[in-house]
Coordinates of C-alpha atoms in Angstrom, one line a residue:
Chain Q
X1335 CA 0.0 0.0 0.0
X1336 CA 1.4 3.6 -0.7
X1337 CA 2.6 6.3 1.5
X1338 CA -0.5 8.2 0.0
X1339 CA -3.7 5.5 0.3
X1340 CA -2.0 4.6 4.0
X1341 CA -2.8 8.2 4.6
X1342 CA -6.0 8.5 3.1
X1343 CA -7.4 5.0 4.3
X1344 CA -8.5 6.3 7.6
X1345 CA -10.2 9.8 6.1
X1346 CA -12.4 7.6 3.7
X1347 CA -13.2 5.6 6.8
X1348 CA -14.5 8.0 8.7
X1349 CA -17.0 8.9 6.2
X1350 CA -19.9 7.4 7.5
X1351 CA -22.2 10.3 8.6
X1352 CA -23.8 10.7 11.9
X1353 CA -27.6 10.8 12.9
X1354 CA -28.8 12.4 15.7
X1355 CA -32.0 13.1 17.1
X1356 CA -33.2 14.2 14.0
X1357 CA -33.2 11.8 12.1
X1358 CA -36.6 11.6 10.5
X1359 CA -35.8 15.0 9.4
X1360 CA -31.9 13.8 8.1
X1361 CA -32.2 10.6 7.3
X1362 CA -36.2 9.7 6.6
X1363 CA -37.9 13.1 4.7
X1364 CA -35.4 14.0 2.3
X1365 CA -36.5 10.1 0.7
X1366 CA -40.5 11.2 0.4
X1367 CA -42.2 10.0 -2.2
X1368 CA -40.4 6.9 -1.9
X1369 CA -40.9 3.9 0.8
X1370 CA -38.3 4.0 3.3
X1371 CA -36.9 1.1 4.9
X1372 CA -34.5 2.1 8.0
X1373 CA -32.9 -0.9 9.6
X1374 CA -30.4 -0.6 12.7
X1375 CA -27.7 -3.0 13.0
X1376 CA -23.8 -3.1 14.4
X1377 CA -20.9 -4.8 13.2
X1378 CA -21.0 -7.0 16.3
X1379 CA -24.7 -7.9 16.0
X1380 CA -25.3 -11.7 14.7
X1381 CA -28.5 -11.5 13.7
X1382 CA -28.1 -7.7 12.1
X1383 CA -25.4 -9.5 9.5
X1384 CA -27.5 -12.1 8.8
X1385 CA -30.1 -10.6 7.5
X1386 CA -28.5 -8.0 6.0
X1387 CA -28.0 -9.0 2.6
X1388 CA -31.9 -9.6 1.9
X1389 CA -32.3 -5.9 3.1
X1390 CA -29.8 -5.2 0.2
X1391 CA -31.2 -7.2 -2.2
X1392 CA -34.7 -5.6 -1.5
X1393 CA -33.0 -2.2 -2.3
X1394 CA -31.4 -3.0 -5.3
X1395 CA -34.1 -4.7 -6.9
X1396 CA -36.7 -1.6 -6.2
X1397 CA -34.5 1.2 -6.5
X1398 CA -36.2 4.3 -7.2
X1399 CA -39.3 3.1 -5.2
X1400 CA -37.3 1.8 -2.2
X1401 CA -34.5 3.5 -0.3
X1402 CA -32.7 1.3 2.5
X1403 CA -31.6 3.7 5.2
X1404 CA -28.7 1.5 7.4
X1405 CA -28.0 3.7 10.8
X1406 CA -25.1 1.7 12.4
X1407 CA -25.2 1.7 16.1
X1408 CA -21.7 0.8 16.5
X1409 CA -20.1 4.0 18.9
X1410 CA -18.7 6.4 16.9
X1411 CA -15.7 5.8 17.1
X1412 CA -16.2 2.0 15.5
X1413 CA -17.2 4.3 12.4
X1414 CA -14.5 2.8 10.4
X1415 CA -15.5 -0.9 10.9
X1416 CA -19.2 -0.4 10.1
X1417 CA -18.2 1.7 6.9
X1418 CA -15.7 -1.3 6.2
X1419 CA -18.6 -4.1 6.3
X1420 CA -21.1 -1.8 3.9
X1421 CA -19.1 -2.0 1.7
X1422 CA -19.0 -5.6 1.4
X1423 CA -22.1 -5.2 0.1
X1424 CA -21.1 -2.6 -2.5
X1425 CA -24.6 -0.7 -2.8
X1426 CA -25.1 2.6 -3.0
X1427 CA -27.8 3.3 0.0
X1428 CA -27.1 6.0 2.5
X1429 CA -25.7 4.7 5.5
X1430 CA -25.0 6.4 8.9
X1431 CA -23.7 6.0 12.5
X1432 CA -25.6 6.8 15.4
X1433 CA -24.6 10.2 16.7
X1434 CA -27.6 10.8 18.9
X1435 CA -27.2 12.5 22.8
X1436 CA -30.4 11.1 24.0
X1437 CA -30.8 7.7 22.9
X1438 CA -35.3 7.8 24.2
X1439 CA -35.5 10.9 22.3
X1440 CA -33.5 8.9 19.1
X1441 CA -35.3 5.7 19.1
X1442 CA -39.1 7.4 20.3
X1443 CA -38.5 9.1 16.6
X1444 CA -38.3 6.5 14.7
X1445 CA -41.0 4.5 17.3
X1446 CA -41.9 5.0 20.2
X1447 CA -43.0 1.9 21.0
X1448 CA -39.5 0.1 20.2
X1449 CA -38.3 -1.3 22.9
X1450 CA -34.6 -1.3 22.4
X1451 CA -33.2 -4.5 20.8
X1452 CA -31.2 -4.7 17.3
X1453 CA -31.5 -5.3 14.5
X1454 CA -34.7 -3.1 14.2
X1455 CA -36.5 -2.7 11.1
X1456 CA -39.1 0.3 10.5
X1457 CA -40.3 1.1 6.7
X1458 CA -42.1 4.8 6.2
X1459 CA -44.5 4.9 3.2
X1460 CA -44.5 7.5 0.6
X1461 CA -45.9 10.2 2.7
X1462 CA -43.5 9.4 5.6
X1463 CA -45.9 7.6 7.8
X1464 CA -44.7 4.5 9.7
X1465 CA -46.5 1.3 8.7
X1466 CA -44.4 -1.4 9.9
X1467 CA -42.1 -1.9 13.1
X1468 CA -39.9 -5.3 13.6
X1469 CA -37.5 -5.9 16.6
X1470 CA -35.1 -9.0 15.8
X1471 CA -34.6 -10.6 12.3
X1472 CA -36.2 -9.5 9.4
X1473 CA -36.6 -12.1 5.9
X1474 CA -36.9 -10.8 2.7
X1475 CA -40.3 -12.6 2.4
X1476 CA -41.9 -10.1 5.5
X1477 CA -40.4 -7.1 3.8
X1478 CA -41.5 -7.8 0.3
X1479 CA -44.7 -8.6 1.5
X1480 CA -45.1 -5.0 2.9
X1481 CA -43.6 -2.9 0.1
X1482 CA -46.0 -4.7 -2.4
X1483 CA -48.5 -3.6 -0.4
X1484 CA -47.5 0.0 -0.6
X1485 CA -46.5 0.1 -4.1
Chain S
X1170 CA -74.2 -2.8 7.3
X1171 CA -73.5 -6.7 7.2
X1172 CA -69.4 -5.3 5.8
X1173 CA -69.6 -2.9 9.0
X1174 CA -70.2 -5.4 11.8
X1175 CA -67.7 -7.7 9.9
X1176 CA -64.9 -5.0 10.6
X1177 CA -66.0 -4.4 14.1
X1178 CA -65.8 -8.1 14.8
X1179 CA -62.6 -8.1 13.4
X1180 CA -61.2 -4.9 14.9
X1181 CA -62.3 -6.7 18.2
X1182 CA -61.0 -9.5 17.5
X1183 CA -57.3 -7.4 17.0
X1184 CA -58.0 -5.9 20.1
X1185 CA -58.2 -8.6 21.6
X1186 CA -54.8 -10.2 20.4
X1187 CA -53.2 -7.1 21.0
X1188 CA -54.7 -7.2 25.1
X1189 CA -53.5 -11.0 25.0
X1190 CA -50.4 -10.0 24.2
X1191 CA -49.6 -6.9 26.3
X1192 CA -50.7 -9.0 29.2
X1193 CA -47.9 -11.6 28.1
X1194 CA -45.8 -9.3 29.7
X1195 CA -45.2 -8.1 33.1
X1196 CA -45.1 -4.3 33.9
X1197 CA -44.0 -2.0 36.6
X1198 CA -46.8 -2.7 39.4
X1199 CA -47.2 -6.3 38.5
X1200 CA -46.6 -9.2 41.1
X1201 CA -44.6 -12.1 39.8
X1202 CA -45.6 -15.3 40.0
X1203 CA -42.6 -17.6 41.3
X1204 CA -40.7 -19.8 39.2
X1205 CA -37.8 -22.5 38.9
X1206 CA -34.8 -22.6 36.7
X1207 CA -31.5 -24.1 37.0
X1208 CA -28.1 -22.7 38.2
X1209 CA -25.5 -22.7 35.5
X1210 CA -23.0 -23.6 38.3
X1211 CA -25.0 -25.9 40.2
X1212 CA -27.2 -27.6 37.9
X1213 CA -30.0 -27.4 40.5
X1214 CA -33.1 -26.1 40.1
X1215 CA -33.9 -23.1 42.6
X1216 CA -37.1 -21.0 42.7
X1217 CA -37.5 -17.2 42.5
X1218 CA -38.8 -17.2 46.3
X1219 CA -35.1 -18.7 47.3
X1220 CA -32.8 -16.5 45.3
X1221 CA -34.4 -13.5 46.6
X1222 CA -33.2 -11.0 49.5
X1223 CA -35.0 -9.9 52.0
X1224 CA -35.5 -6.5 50.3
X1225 CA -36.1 -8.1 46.7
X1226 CA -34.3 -9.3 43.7
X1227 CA -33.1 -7.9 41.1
X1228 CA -33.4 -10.4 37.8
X1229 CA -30.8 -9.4 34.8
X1230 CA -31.6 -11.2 31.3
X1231 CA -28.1 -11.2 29.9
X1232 CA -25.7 -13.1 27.5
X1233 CA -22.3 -14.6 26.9
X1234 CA -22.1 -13.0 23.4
X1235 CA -23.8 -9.5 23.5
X1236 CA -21.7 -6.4 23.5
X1237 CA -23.7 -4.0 25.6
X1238 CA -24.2 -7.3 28.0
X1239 CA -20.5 -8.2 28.1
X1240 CA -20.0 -4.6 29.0
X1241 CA -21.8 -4.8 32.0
X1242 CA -20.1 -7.5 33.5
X1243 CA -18.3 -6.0 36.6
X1244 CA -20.9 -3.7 37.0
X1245 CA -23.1 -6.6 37.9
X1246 CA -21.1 -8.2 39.8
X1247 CA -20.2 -5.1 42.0
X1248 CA -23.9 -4.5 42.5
X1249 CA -24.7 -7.4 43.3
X1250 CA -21.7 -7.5 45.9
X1251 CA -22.9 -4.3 47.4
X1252 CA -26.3 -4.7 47.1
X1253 CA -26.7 -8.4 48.5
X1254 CA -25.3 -6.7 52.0
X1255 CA -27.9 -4.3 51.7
X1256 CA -30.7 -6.8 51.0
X1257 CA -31.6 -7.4 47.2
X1258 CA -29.8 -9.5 45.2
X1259 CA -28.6 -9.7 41.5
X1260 CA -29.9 -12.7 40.1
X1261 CA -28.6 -13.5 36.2
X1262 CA -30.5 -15.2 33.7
X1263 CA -29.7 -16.2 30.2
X1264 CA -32.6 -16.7 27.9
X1265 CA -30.8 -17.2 24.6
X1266 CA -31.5 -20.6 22.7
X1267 CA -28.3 -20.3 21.0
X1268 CA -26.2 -20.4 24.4
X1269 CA -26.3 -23.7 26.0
X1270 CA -25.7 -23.7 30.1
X1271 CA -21.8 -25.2 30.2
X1272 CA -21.1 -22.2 28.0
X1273 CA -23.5 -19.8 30.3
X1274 CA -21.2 -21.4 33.1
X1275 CA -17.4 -20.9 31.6
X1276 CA -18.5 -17.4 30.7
X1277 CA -19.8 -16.4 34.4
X1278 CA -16.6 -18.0 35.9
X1279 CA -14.4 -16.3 33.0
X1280 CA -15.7 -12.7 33.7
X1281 CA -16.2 -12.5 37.4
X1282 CA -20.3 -12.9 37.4
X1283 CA -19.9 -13.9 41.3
X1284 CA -23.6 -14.1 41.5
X1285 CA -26.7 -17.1 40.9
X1286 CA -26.7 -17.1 36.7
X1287 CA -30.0 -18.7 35.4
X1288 CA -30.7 -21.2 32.7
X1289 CA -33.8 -20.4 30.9
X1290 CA -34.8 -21.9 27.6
X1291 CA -36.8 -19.0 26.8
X1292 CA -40.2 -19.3 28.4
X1293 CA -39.5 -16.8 31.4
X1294 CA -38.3 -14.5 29.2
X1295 CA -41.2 -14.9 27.3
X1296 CA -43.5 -14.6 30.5
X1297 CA -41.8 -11.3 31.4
X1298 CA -41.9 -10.1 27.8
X1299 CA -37.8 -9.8 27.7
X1300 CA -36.8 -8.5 24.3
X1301 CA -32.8 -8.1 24.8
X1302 CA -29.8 -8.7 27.0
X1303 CA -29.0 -6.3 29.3
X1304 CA -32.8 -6.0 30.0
X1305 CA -33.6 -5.7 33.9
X1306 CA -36.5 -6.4 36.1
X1307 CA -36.5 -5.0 39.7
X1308 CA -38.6 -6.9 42.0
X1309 CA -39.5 -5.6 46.0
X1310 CA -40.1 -8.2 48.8
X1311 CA -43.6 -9.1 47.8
X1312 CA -42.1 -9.7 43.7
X1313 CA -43.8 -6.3 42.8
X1314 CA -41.8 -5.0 39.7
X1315 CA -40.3 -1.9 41.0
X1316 CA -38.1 -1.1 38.1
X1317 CA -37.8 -2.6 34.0
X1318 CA -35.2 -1.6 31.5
X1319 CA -31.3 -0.7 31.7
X1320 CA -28.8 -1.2 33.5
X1321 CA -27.4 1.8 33.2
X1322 CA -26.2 4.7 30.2
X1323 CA -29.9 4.4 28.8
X1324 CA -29.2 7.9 27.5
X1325 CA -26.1 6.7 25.4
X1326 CA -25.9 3.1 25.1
X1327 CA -22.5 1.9 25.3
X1328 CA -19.9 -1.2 24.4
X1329 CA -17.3 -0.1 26.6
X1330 CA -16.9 -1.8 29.9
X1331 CA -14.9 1.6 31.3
X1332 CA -17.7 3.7 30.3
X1333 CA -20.5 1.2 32.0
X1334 CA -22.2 2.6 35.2
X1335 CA -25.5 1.6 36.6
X1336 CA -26.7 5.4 36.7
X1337 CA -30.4 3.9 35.4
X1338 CA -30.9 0.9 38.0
X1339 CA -28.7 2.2 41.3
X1340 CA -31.5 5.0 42.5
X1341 CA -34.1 2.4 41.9
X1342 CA -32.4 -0.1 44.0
X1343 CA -31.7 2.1 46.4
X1344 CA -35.5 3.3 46.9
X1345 CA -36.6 0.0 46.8
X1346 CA -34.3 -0.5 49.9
X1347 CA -35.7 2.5 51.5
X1348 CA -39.3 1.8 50.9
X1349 CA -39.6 4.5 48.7
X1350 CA -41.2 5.2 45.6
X1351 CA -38.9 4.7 42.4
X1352 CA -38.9 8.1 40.5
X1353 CA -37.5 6.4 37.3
X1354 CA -39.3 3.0 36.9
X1355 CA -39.0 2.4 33.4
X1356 CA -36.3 3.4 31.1
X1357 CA -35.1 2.1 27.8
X1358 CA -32.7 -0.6 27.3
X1359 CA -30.8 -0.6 24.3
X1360 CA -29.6 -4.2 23.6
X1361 CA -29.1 -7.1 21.9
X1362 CA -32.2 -9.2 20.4
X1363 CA -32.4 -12.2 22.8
X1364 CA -32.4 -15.4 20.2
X1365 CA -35.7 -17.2 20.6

């Protein structure tokens, strides 16, 4: 590796925006018109990875219709590895890492009534409105199921 | 009119599921009823009356493999040191199908968990409605749940055993103690998904 991609690996790696508090207004409204599926994984979550790649393959194969928001909740600092397992999956949805203060006021956005476990899975409809919740392992049959319904 | 009472009987009939399972599980304010489970280190079965203190029991879901559990480790252990002298003791369980009891064991003995770890194959958590490891439930003397949710850094979930502190359960335990009303009895706890 050269003096010069040494130098530059670490800048590229900490790429991976942060979401706050905010982030229906960051990460979900800037995609209306579109369904929006926001999963919540880490690097170090089993079941996040494995179901990961049917959350891809949902994405790719509806893009335009379908954006697949990924908000890591590795810490910041870990922003490096989660960048370095997206792109395994070489795909071009936004991604993020959970920069949030107040992790209630954080999760009570996306719903209120998630009680806290990853991976999490929430998919907004064209007009933004949340119409499905999941707290463990999604399949790609569950998630198909609910973006047929909305197309 | 027919179509109308047909969606009332089915929005009923949601309702209905959707009481069934809220009452599945157990809130702040609700007793517990005992139950058995076996010690990792033991292999005995022991009961819910035995393992708790004479001011309660404190009864952490937890796992051998989750981050934000792992990170917790010696702050269980020091409450459960401290707070065993003061009446309530910390009381482990692991719910996770995917984490037999010898490893439930080596991983107590390897990371200091000097208090009664729990084998359950997934039914209590299911009774208590435990989502994720580190996931708490605080019962008083008469098994009244005082306290549910985190440990502790509820605010900013955390991997790092330095930065673990039990900010979220501590003032609960301690009003419990005191016979006082717990000003925080539910908070959220970020964790990992316990495998069902």
């Amino acid at each position: 590796m050269s003096l010069i991609s040494l130098l530059i690996a670490p800048l590229l790696a900490a790429t991976l925006p942060a979401v706050d508090e905010n982030v229906v207004e960051k990460a979900i409204r800037p995609h209306q018109g579109q369904i929006v599926v926001v999963n919540l994984w880490a690097t170090w979550c089993g079941p996040c990875r494995e179901e990961f790649p049917d959350l891809v393959r949902l994405y790719n194969e509806n893009k335009g219709s379908v954006v697949l928001v990924a908000v890591s909740m590795d810490e910041p600092e870990d922003a490096a590895k989660a960048r370095e397992y997206l792109e395994t999956h070489k795909s071009d949805f936004p991604a993020y890492i959970r920069g949030f203060k107040d992790f209630d006021a954080f999760s009570s956005a996306l719903d209120p009534d998630w009680k806290g476990a990853i991976p999490a899975t929430f998919i907004f409809d064209q007009s933004g409105k949340r119409v499905f919740s999941h707290e463990g392992k999604v399949t790609y049959k569950q998630l198909k199921k609910v973006i047929s319904r909305l197309k | 009119m027919r179509s109308t009472v047909a969606l009332f009987t089915i929005a009923a009939f949601c309702f209905i599921i959707a009481l069934a399972q809220a009452e599945a599980a157990v809130k702040v304010g609700d007793t517990v009823t005992d139950f058995a489970l076996t010690d990792v280190r033991t292999g005995k079965e022991i009961s819910l009356r035995d393992l708790k203190g004479p001011a309660g029991v404190a009864l952490i879901f937890i796992a051998t493999e989750c981050p934000y559990s792992n990170a917790f480790n010696k702050v269980m252990a020091d409450l459960a040191k401290e707070y065993k002298a003061k009446g309530i003791n910390v009381v482990g369980i692991n719910p996770n199908k995917t984490e037999p009891a010898d490893a439930v064991k080596r991983h107590a003995d390897n990371n200091g968990l000097d208090f009664v770890v729990l084998k359950d194959s997934g039914a209590i958590a299911d009774q208590f409605g435990a989502t994720r490891t580190p996931e708490v439930f605080l019962l008083d003397s008469q098994m009244t749940v005082r306290y549910h949710g985190a440990i502790g850094n509820s605010k900013l979930p955390t991997t790092k055993a330095e930065q673990a502190r039990a900010d979220d359960l501590r003032p609960a335990l301690d009003a419990v103690i005191q016979g006082a009303p717990v000003e925080v009895a539910q908070t959220k706890a970020f964790g990992c998904t316990i495998k069902r």
